[in-house]
JSON list of C-alpha atoms in Angstrom, two decimals:
[
{"chain": "O", "resi": 1, "resn": "UNK", "atom": "CA", "xyz": [-4.23, -10.79, 8.02]},
{"chain": "O", "resi": 2, "resn": "UNK", "atom": "CA", "xyz": [-7.02, -8.92, 6.32]},
{"chain": "O", "resi": 3, "resn": "UNK", "atom": "CA", "xyz": [-7.68, -5.28, 5.66]},
{"chain": "O", "resi": 4, "resn": "UNK", "atom": "CA", "xyz": [-10.83, -3.38, 4.78]},
{"chain": "O", "resi": 5, "resn": "UNK", "atom": "CA", "xyz": [-11.21, -2.04, 1.27]},
{"chain": "O", "resi": 6, "resn": "UNK", "atom": "CA", "xyz": [-13.58, 0.93, 1.15]},
{"chain": "O", "resi": 7, "resn": "UNK", "atom": "CA", "xyz": [-14.77, 1.88, -2.32]},
{"chain": "O", "resi": 8, "resn": "UNK", "atom": "CA", "xyz": [-15.78, 5.28, -3.66]},
{"chain": "O", "resi": 9, "resn": "UNK", "atom": "CA", "xyz": [-19.38, 4.46, -2.72]},
{"chain": "O", "resi": 10, "resn": "UNK", "atom": "CA", "xyz": [-18.39, 3.97, 0.94]},
{"chain": "O", "resi": 11, "resn": "UNK", "atom": "CA", "xyz": [-19.02, 0.24, 0.93]},
{"chain": "O", "resi": 12, "resn": "UNK", "atom": "CA", "xyz": [-16.47, -1.77, 2.85]},
{"chain": "O", "resi": 13, "resn": "UNK", "atom": "CA", "xyz": [-15.29, -5.33, 2.24]},
{"chain": "O", "resi": 14, "resn": "UNK", "atom": "CA", "xyz": [-12.50, -7.37, 3.76]},
{"chain": "O", "resi": 15, "resn": "UNK", "atom": "CA", "xyz": [-9.56, -8.29, 1.55]},
{"chain": "O", "resi": 16, "resn": "UNK", "atom": "CA", "xyz": [-7.72, -11.42, 2.63]},
{"chain": "O", "resi": 17, "resn": "UNK", "atom": "CA", "xyz": [-4.08, -12.21, 2.17]},
{"chain": "O", "resi": 18, "resn": "UNK", "atom": "CA", "xyz": [-5.13, -14.95, -0.29]},
{"chain": "O", "resi": 19, "resn": "UNK", "atom": "CA", "xyz": [-6.97, -12.36, -2.41]},
{"chain": "O", "resi": 20, "resn": "UNK", "atom": "CA", "xyz": [-3.97, -10.03, -2.29]},
{"chain": "O", "resi": 21, "resn": "UNK", "atom": "CA", "xyz": [-1.69, -12.90, -3.34]},
{"chain": "O", "resi": 22, "resn": "UNK", "atom": "CA", "xyz": [-4.02, -13.72, -6.26]},
{"chain": "O", "resi": 23, "resn": "UNK", "atom": "CA", "xyz": [-3.14, -10.41, -7.92]},
{"chain": "O", "resi": 24, "resn": "UNK", "atom": "CA", "xyz": [-0.01, -10.18, -10.09]},
{"chain": "O", "resi": 25, "resn": "UNK", "atom": "CA", "xyz": [3.04, -10.48, -7.85]},
{"chain": "O", "resi": 26, "resn": "UNK", "atom": "CA", "xyz": [5.69, -7.77, -8.05]},
{"chain": "O", "resi": 27, "resn": "UNK", "atom": "CA", "xyz": [9.05, -7.66, -6.27]},
{"chain": "O", "resi": 28, "resn": "UNK", "atom": "CA", "xyz": [10.95, -4.41, -5.77]},
{"chain": "O", "resi": 29, "resn": "UNK", "atom": "CA", "xyz": [14.59, -4.61, -4.62]},
{"chain": "O", "resi": 30, "resn": "UNK", "atom": "CA", "xyz": [16.65, -1.97, -2.82]},
{"chain": "O", "resi": 31, "resn": "UNK", "atom": "CA", "xyz": [13.86, -0.63, -0.62]},
{"chain": "O", "resi": 32, "resn": "UNK", "atom": "CA", "xyz": [14.59, 0.97, 2.73]},
{"chain": "O", "resi": 33, "resn": "UNK", "atom": "CA", "xyz": [12.55, 1.35, 5.89]},
{"chain": "O", "resi": 34, "resn": "UNK", "atom": "CA", "xyz": [13.01, 4.68, 7.60]},
{"chain": "O", "resi": 35, "resn": "UNK", "atom": "CA", "xyz": [11.36, 4.69, 11.02]},
{"chain": "O", "resi": 36, "resn": "UNK", "atom": "CA", "xyz": [11.05, 7.58, 13.41]},
{"chain": "O", "resi": 37, "resn": "UNK", "atom": "CA", "xyz": [13.37, 6.87, 16.31]},
{"chain": "O", "resi": 38, "resn": "UNK", "atom": "CA", "xyz": [14.77, 3.69, 14.72]},
{"chain": "O", "resi": 39, "resn": "UNK", "atom": "CA", "xyz": [16.84, 5.02, 11.84]},
{"chain": "O", "resi": 40, "resn": "UNK", "atom": "CA", "xyz": [17.14, 3.45, 8.41]},
{"chain": "O", "resi": 41, "resn": "UNK", "atom": "CA", "xyz": [17.26, -0.28, 7.71]},
{"chain": "O", "resi": 42, "resn": "UNK", "atom": "CA", "xyz": [17.68, -2.20, 4.50]},
{"chain": "O", "resi": 43, "resn": "UNK", "atom": "CA", "xyz": [17.99, -2.64, 1.66]},
{"chain": "O", "resi": 44, "resn": "UNK", "atom": "CA", "xyz": [15.14, -5.11, 1.42]},
{"chain": "O", "resi": 45, "resn": "UNK", "atom": "CA", "xyz": [13.29, -6.73, -1.46]},
{"chain": "O", "resi": 46, "resn": "UNK", "atom": "CA", "xyz": [9.56, -6.37, -0.89]},
{"chain": "O", "resi": 47, "resn": "UNK", "atom": "CA", "xyz": [7.00, -8.51, -2.70]},
{"chain": "O", "resi": 48, "resn": "UNK", "atom": "CA", "xyz": [3.29, -7.88, -3.05]},
{"chain": "O", "resi": 49, "resn": "UNK", "atom": "CA", "xyz": [0.65, -6.43, -5.34]},
{"chain": "O", "resi": 50, "resn": "UNK", "atom": "CA", "xyz": [0.89, -2.92, -6.69]},
{"chain": "O", "resi": 51, "resn": "UNK", "atom": "CA", "xyz": [-1.49, -0.51, -5.02]},
{"chain": "O", "resi": 52, "resn": "UNK", "atom": "CA", "xyz": [-2.83, 0.32, -8.49]},
{"chain": "O", "resi": 53, "resn": "UNK", "atom": "CA", "xyz": [-3.65, -3.37, -9.15]},
{"chain": "O", "resi": 54, "resn": "UNK", "atom": "CA", "xyz": [-5.47, -3.60, -5.81]},
{"chain": "O", "resi": 55, "resn": "UNK", "atom": "CA", "xyz": [-7.61, -0.55, -6.53]},
{"chain": "O", "resi": 56, "resn": "UNK", "atom": "CA", "xyz": [-8.37, -1.72, -10.06]},
{"chain": "O", "resi": 57, "resn": "UNK", "atom": "CA", "xyz": [-9.34, -5.19, -8.79]},
{"chain": "O", "resi": 58, "resn": "UNK", "atom": "CA", "xyz": [-11.84, -3.95, -6.22]},
{"chain": "O", "resi": 59, "resn": "UNK", "atom": "CA", "xyz": [-13.10, -0.58, -7.50]},
{"chain": "O", "resi": 60, "resn": "UNK", "atom": "CA", "xyz": [-14.90, 0.06, -10.80]},
{"chain": "O", "resi": 61, "resn": "UNK", "atom": "CA", "xyz": [-15.82, 3.70, -10.14]},
{"chain": "O", "resi": 62, "resn": "UNK", "atom": "CA", "xyz": [-13.66, 6.66, -11.20]},
{"chain": "O", "resi": 63, "resn": "UNK", "atom": "CA", "xyz": [-11.27, 7.62, -8.41]},
{"chain": "O", "resi": 64, "resn": "UNK", "atom": "CA", "xyz": [-8.70, 10.29, -7.68]},
{"chain": "O", "resi": 65, "resn": "UNK", "atom": "CA", "xyz": [-6.78, 9.12, -4.62]},
{"chain": "O", "resi": 66, "resn": "UNK", "atom": "CA", "xyz": [-6.22, 6.27, -2.21]},
{"chain": "O", "resi": 67, "resn": "UNK", "atom": "CA", "xyz": [-5.79, 6.54, 1.54]},
{"chain": "O", "resi": 68, "resn": "UNK", "atom": "CA", "xyz": [-3.92, 3.71, 3.23]},
{"chain": "O", "resi": 69, "resn": "UNK", "atom": "CA", "xyz": [-4.45, 3.60, 6.99]},
{"chain": "O", "resi": 70, "resn": "UNK", "atom": "CA", "xyz": [-2.67, 1.51, 9.62]},
{"chain": "O", "resi": 71, "resn": "UNK", "atom": "CA", "xyz": [-4.12, -0.22, 12.65]},
{"chain": "O", "resi": 72, "resn": "UNK", "atom": "CA", "xyz": [-2.71, 2.56, 14.84]},
{"chain": "O", "resi": 73, "resn": "UNK", "atom": "CA", "xyz": [-4.39, 5.31, 12.78]},
{"chain": "O", "resi": 74, "resn": "UNK", "atom": "CA", "xyz": [-1.34, 6.51, 10.81]},
{"chain": "O", "resi": 75, "resn": "UNK", "atom": "CA", "xyz": [-2.16, 7.02, 7.16]},
{"chain": "O", "resi": 76, "resn": "UNK", "atom": "CA", "xyz": [-0.80, 8.00, 3.80]},
{"chain": "O", "resi": 77, "resn": "UNK", "atom": "CA", "xyz": [-2.42, 9.37, 0.65]},
{"chain": "O", "resi": 78, "resn": "UNK", "atom": "CA", "xyz": [-1.46, 8.42, -2.90]},
{"chain": "O", "resi": 79, "resn": "UNK", "atom": "CA", "xyz": [-2.98, 10.16, -5.92]},
{"chain": "O", "resi": 80, "resn": "UNK", "atom": "CA", "xyz": [-4.24, 8.29, -8.99]},
{"chain": "O", "resi": 81, "resn": "UNK", "atom": "CA", "xyz": [-2.02, 10.34, -11.27]},
{"chain": "O", "resi": 82, "resn": "UNK", "atom": "CA", "xyz": [1.00, 9.29, -9.21]},
{"chain": "O", "resi": 83, "resn": "UNK", "atom": "CA", "xyz": [0.08, 5.60, -9.31]},
{"chain": "O", "resi": 84, "resn": "UNK", "atom": "CA", "xyz": [-0.52, 5.63, -13.04]},
{"chain": "O", "resi": 85, "resn": "UNK", "atom": "CA", "xyz": [2.73, 7.37, -14.00]},
{"chain": "O", "resi": 86, "resn": "UNK", "atom": "CA", "xyz": [5.19, 5.57, -11.74]},
{"chain": "O", "resi": 87, "resn": "UNK", "atom": "CA", "xyz": [8.20, 3.80, -13.14]},
{"chain": "O", "resi": 88, "resn": "UNK", "atom": "CA", "xyz": [7.28, 0.12, -13.42]},
{"chain": "O", "resi": 89, "resn": "UNK", "atom": "CA", "xyz": [10.63, -0.80, -11.80]},
{"chain": "O", "resi": 90, "resn": "UNK", "atom": "CA", "xyz": [9.61, 0.77, -8.47]},
{"chain": "O", "resi": 91, "resn": "UNK", "atom": "CA", "xyz": [5.82, 0.79, -8.10]},
{"chain": "O", "resi": 92, "resn": "UNK", "atom": "CA", "xyz": [4.05, 1.48, -4.82]},
{"chain": "O", "resi": 93, "resn": "UNK", "atom": "CA", "xyz": [3.19, -1.88, -3.25]},
{"chain": "O", "resi": 94, "resn": "UNK", "atom": "CA", "xyz": [0.97, -3.46, -0.69]},
{"chain": "O", "resi": 95, "resn": "UNK", "atom": "CA", "xyz": [3.70, -5.87, 0.35]},
{"chain": "O", "resi": 96, "resn": "UNK", "atom": "CA", "xyz": [3.19, -9.18, 2.12]},
{"chain": "O", "resi": 97, "resn": "UNK", "atom": "CA", "xyz": [6.75, -10.57, 1.89]},
{"chain": "O", "resi": 98, "resn": "UNK", "atom": "CA", "xyz": [10.20, -9.22, 2.64]},
{"chain": "O", "resi": 99, "resn": "UNK", "atom": "CA", "xyz": [13.35, -10.86, 1.24]},
{"chain": "O", "resi": 100, "resn": "UNK", "atom": "CA", "xyz": [11.29, -13.81, 0.03]},
{"chain": "O", "resi": 101, "resn": "UNK", "atom": "CA", "xyz": [9.64, -14.54, 3.39]},
{"chain": "O", "resi": 102, "resn": "UNK", "atom": "CA", "xyz": [6.09, -13.71, 4.54]},
{"chain": "O", "resi": 103, "resn": "UNK", "atom": "CA", "xyz": [6.14, -10.73, 6.89]},
{"chain": "O", "resi": 104, "resn": "UNK", "atom": "CA", "xyz": [5.35, -11.41, 10.52]},
{"chain": "O", "resi": 105, "resn": "UNK", "atom": "CA", "xyz": [3.40, -9.16, 12.88]},
{"chain": "O", "resi": 106, "resn": "UNK", "atom": "CA", "xyz": [6.49, -7.18, 13.93]},
{"chain": "O", "resi": 107, "resn": "UNK", "atom": "CA", "xyz": [7.35, -6.52, 10.27]},
{"chain": "O", "resi": 108, "resn": "UNK", "atom": "CA", "xyz": [3.85, -5.34, 9.44]},
{"chain": "O", "resi": 109, "resn": "UNK", "atom": "CA", "xyz": [2.00, -8.34, 7.91]},
{"chain": "O", "resi": 110, "resn": "UNK", "atom": "CA", "xyz": [0.75, -6.15, 5.02]},
{"chain": "O", "resi": 111, "resn": "UNK", "atom": "CA", "xyz": [2.69, -2.96, 4.52]},
{"chain": "O", "resi": 112, "resn": "UNK", "atom": "CA", "xyz": [2.50, -0.01, 2.12]},
{"chain": "O", "resi": 113, "resn": "UNK", "atom": "CA", "xyz": [5.91, 0.35, 0.48]},
{"chain": "O", "resi": 114, "resn": "UNK", "atom": "CA", "xyz": [6.82, 3.53, -1.40]},
{"chain": "O", "resi": 115, "resn": "UNK", "atom": "CA", "xyz": [10.20, 2.65, -2.97]},
{"chain": "O", "resi": 116, "resn": "UNK", "atom": "CA", "xyz": [10.99, 6.24, -3.92]},
{"chain": "O", "resi": 117, "resn": "UNK", "atom": "CA", "xyz": [10.88, 7.33, -0.27]},
{"chain": "O", "resi": 118, "resn": "UNK", "atom": "CA", "xyz": [14.37, 7.36, 1.22]},
{"chain": "O", "resi": 119, "resn": "UNK", "atom": "CA", "xyz": [14.50, 10.24, 3.73]},
{"chain": "O", "resi": 120, "resn": "UNK", "atom": "CA", "xyz": [11.59, 9.81, 6.13]},
{"chain": "O", "resi": 121, "resn": "UNK", "atom": "CA", "xyz": [8.79, 7.43, 6.95]},
{"chain": "O", "resi": 122, "resn": "UNK", "atom": "CA", "xyz": [5.88, 9.70, 6.14]},
{"chain": "O", "resi": 123, "resn": "UNK", "atom": "CA", "xyz": [4.46, 7.64, 3.28]},
{"chain": "O", "resi": 124, "resn": "UNK", "atom": "CA", "xyz": [5.16, 4.07, 4.38]},
{"chain": "O", "resi": 125, "resn": "UNK", "atom": "CA", "xyz": [2.36, 2.39, 6.33]},
{"chain": "O", "resi": 126, "resn": "UNK", "atom": "CA", "xyz": [2.97, -0.59, 8.60]},
{"chain": "O", "resi": 127, "resn": "UNK", "atom": "CA", "xyz": [0.05, -2.83, 9.67]},
{"chain": "O", "resi": 128, "resn": "UNK", "atom": "CA", "xyz": [-2.32, -1.81, 6.87]},
{"chain": "O", "resi": 129, "resn": "UNK", "atom": "CA", "xyz": [-5.88, -2.06, 8.16]},
{"chain": "O", "resi": 130, "resn": "UNK", "atom": "CA", "xyz": [-7.81, -0.02, 5.59]},
{"chain": "O", "resi": 131, "resn": "UNK", "atom": "CA", "xyz": [-7.48, 1.03, 1.96]},
{"chain": "O", "resi": 132, "resn": "UNK", "atom": "CA", "xyz": [-9.98, 3.80, 1.20]},
{"chain": "O", "resi": 133, "resn": "UNK", "atom": "CA", "xyz": [-10.60, 4.91, -2.40]},
{"chain": "O", "resi": 134, "resn": "UNK", "atom": "CA", "xyz": [-11.71, 8.50, -2.86]},
{"chain": "O", "resi": 135, "resn": "UNK", "atom": "CA", "xyz": [-13.68, 9.69, -5.87]},
{"chain": "O", "resi": 136, "resn": "UNK", "atom": "CA", "xyz": [-13.72, 13.07, -7.52]},
{"chain": "O", "resi": 137, "resn": "UNK", "atom": "CA", "xyz": [-14.81, 15.73, -5.07]},
{"chain": "O", "resi": 138, "resn": "UNK", "atom": "CA", "xyz": [-17.98, 17.52, -6.04]},
{"chain": "O", "resi": 139, "resn": "UNK", "atom": "CA", "xyz": [-18.13, 21.35, -5.76]}
]
């Protein structure tokens, strides 16, 4: 699985699972998946790279937010201030493993995990296909 990383300048590049795995690995226990129409499942331990580490690895320009978009068009936005101030025990991840096993297609392959989300699935993104970094908006 690969996803497209789009920098502030609009340039796109593929990011492979091997590149994602080369970033510092983080595991976050006690995460839940809340899916519309499917209820809540978990707890799970998700493993991957923090979204902050991914952005810092592939984007040198100043940025203010990150949009993570799935293959089916669903997306979520995370602000730089939020990523930088999060508790290190529950960072937002681009996860590639669940409970110590690589995720399969049905599980999402690469999935945005927001550990603080417990009530609805509005911020979690399954089947990540694009990570788009947004710079400061000009007046």
